[in-house]
Amino acid sequence: MASRHNARQIALQTLYELDFNNQFGGDHKVVLEKNVKNFEKEIKEPEFLEGIVKGVLEHQKEIDQIVSKVATEWPVDKINLVDRNVLRIGLFELLWGKPGEVPPKVAINEAIELAKEFSGEASGKFVNGVLGTVFREAQGLEKKE
């Protein structure tokens, strides 16, 4: 759904800006509104966009800990800003998104596409590796329960 892809693009741009300016604890709504207006993307589900940004900000520390455990060669603060925030979006959707709203494979594929679009081919592979590992581990835990 193109509208959700557009929402993820704006979420990424908003999170990137907040991260770049060390404002993760600040008010995200001003930045989000500015980005929606500036990028003039069609957003049919503004609550979906708001949910991603707000969810990533709420779970950022947990998400970063997961990235640290999975990507042991890459400290979170050394991962480039785009890739770091793409991973945050993907992990939020995988682990904290509303059940049934976004299938795990869609969340992973969307994150890969964002990485390729805004960062590069190698970034897509990196994001795929991290999210794929988390997804497989989460599935393994669910099967054991």
CSV table of C-alpha atoms in Angstrom, one decimal:
chain,number,residue,atom,x,y,z
A,1,MET,CA,0.0,0.0,0.0
A,2,ALA,CA,1.7,3.2,-1.2
A,3,SER,CA,0.1,5.3,1.5
A,4,ARG,CA,1.8,3.3,4.2
A,5,HIS,CA,5.1,3.4,2.3
A,6,ASN,CA,4.8,7.2,2.2
A,7,ALA,CA,4.0,7.2,5.9
A,8,ARG,CA,7.1,5.1,6.6
A,9,GLN,CA,9.2,7.5,4.5
A,10,ILE,CA,8.0,10.5,6.5
A,11,ALA,CA,8.4,8.6,9.8
A,12,LEU,CA,12.0,7.9,8.7
A,13,GLN,CA,12.6,11.5,7.8
A,14,THR,CA,11.1,12.6,11.2
A,15,LEU,CA,13.2,10.2,13.2
A,16,TYR,CA,16.3,11.0,11.3
A,17,GLU,CA,15.8,14.7,12.0
A,18,LEU,CA,15.1,14.1,15.7
A,19,ASP,CA,18.2,11.8,16.0
A,20,PHE,CA,20.4,14.2,14.1
A,21,ASN,CA,19.5,17.0,16.4
A,22,ASN,CA,19.7,14.9,19.5
A,23,GLN,CA,16.0,15.6,20.2
A,24,PHE,CA,14.7,12.1,20.8
A,25,GLY,CA,13.3,13.2,24.1
A,26,GLY,CA,11.7,16.3,22.6
A,27,ASP,CA,8.3,17.0,21.0
A,28,HIS,CA,8.1,15.0,17.8
A,29,LYS,CA,4.8,16.4,16.7
A,30,VAL,CA,6.3,19.7,15.4
A,31,VAL,CA,8.9,17.9,13.3
A,32,LEU,CA,6.3,15.4,12.1
A,33,GLU,CA,3.8,18.1,11.0
A,34,LYS,CA,6.6,20.0,9.3
A,35,ASN,CA,7.7,16.9,7.4
A,36,VAL,CA,4.1,15.9,6.3
A,37,LYS,CA,3.7,19.5,5.0
A,38,ASN,CA,7.1,19.7,3.3
A,39,PHE,CA,7.1,16.3,1.6
A,40,GLU,CA,3.4,16.6,0.6
A,41,LYS,CA,3.0,12.8,0.5
A,42,GLU,CA,-0.5,11.4,0.5
A,43,ILE,CA,-1.1,10.0,3.9
A,44,LYS,CA,-4.5,8.3,4.2
A,45,GLU,CA,-3.8,6.9,7.6
A,46,PRO,CA,-2.2,9.6,9.7
A,47,GLU,CA,-2.6,7.5,12.9
A,48,PHE,CA,-0.4,4.8,11.3
A,49,LEU,CA,2.4,7.4,10.7
A,50,GLU,CA,2.0,8.9,14.2
A,51,GLY,CA,2.0,5.4,15.7
A,52,ILE,CA,5.3,4.5,14.1
A,53,VAL,CA,7.0,7.7,15.2
A,54,LYS,CA,5.6,7.6,18.7
A,55,GLY,CA,6.2,3.9,19.1
A,56,VAL,CA,9.8,4.1,18.0
A,57,LEU,CA,10.4,7.0,20.4
A,58,GLU,CA,8.8,5.1,23.3
A,59,HIS,CA,10.7,1.9,22.6
A,60,GLN,CA,14.0,3.4,21.3
A,61,LYS,CA,16.2,2.2,24.2
A,62,GLU,CA,14.8,-1.4,24.0
A,63,ILE,CA,15.2,-1.4,20.2
A,64,ASP,CA,18.7,-0.1,20.4
A,65,GLN,CA,19.6,-2.9,22.9
A,66,ILE,CA,18.2,-5.5,20.4
A,67,VAL,CA,20.3,-4.0,17.6
A,68,SER,CA,23.4,-4.1,19.8
A,69,LYS,CA,22.8,-7.8,20.6
A,70,VAL,CA,22.2,-8.8,16.9
A,71,ALA,CA,24.7,-6.5,15.2
A,72,THR,CA,27.6,-7.0,17.6
A,73,GLU,CA,30.2,-5.6,15.1
A,74,TRP,CA,28.3,-2.4,14.8
A,75,PRO,CA,27.7,-0.3,18.0
A,76,VAL,CA,24.4,1.5,17.6
A,77,ASP,CA,26.0,5.0,17.7
A,78,LYS,CA,28.3,4.0,14.9
A,79,ILE,CA,25.5,2.8,12.5
A,80,ASN,CA,24.7,5.6,10.1
A,81,LEU,CA,21.6,7.7,11.0
A,82,VAL,CA,19.5,6.4,8.1
A,83,ASP,CA,20.2,2.7,8.8
A,84,ARG,CA,19.8,3.2,12.5
A,85,ASN,CA,16.3,4.7,12.1
A,86,VAL,CA,15.2,2.2,9.4
A,87,LEU,CA,16.1,-0.6,11.9
A,88,ARG,CA,14.2,1.2,14.6
A,89,ILE,CA,11.1,1.4,12.4
A,90,GLY,CA,11.4,-2.2,11.3
A,91,LEU,CA,11.9,-3.5,14.8
A,92,PHE,CA,9.1,-1.5,16.2
A,93,GLU,CA,6.7,-2.9,13.6
A,94,LEU,CA,8.0,-6.4,14.1
A,95,LEU,CA,7.9,-6.4,17.9
A,96,TRP,CA,5.5,-3.7,19.1
A,97,GLY,CA,3.2,-3.1,16.1
A,98,LYS,CA,-0.5,-3.9,16.4
A,99,PRO,CA,-1.0,-7.6,15.9
A,100,GLY,CA,-2.2,-8.4,12.4
A,101,GLU,CA,-1.8,-4.8,11.2
A,102,VAL,CA,1.5,-5.3,9.4
A,103,PRO,CA,2.7,-8.9,8.7
A,104,PRO,CA,6.3,-9.5,9.8
A,105,LYS,CA,7.5,-10.1,6.2
A,106,VAL,CA,6.0,-6.8,5.1
A,107,ALA,CA,7.7,-4.9,7.9
A,108,ILE,CA,11.0,-6.4,6.9
A,109,ASN,CA,10.5,-5.8,3.2
A,110,GLU,CA,9.4,-2.2,3.8
A,111,ALA,CA,12.5,-1.6,6.0
A,112,ILE,CA,14.8,-3.0,3.3
A,113,GLU,CA,13.2,-0.8,0.7
A,114,LEU,CA,13.6,2.3,2.9
A,115,ALA,CA,17.3,1.4,3.4
A,116,LYS,CA,17.8,1.0,-0.3
A,117,GLU,CA,16.0,4.2,-1.2
A,118,PHE,CA,17.6,6.4,1.4
A,119,SER,CA,20.9,4.8,2.1
A,120,GLY,CA,22.1,2.1,-0.4
A,121,GLU,CA,22.2,-1.5,-1.5
A,122,ALA,CA,24.6,-2.6,1.2
A,123,SER,CA,22.3,-1.0,3.8
A,124,GLY,CA,19.4,-3.1,2.5
A,125,LYS,CA,21.4,-6.2,3.1
A,126,PHE,CA,22.4,-5.0,6.6
A,127,VAL,CA,18.8,-4.2,7.5
A,128,ASN,CA,17.7,-7.5,6.1
A,129,GLY,CA,20.3,-9.4,8.2
A,130,VAL,CA,19.4,-7.7,11.5
A,131,LEU,CA,15.6,-7.8,11.1
A,132,GLY,CA,15.7,-11.4,9.7
A,133,THR,CA,17.7,-12.5,12.7
A,134,VAL,CA,15.3,-10.9,15.2
A,135,PHE,CA,12.3,-12.4,13.3
A,136,ARG,CA,13.8,-15.9,13.3
A,137,GLU,CA,14.7,-15.6,17.0
A,138,ALA,CA,11.2,-14.3,17.9
A,139,GLN,CA,9.6,-17.2,16.0
A,140,GLY,CA,11.8,-19.7,17.8
A,141,LEU,CA,10.7,-18.3,21.1
A,142,GLU,CA,7.1,-18.4,20.2
A,143,LYS,CA,7.3,-22.1,19.0
A,144,LYS,CA,8.9,-23.1,22.4
A,145,GLU,CA,6.1,-21.6,24.4
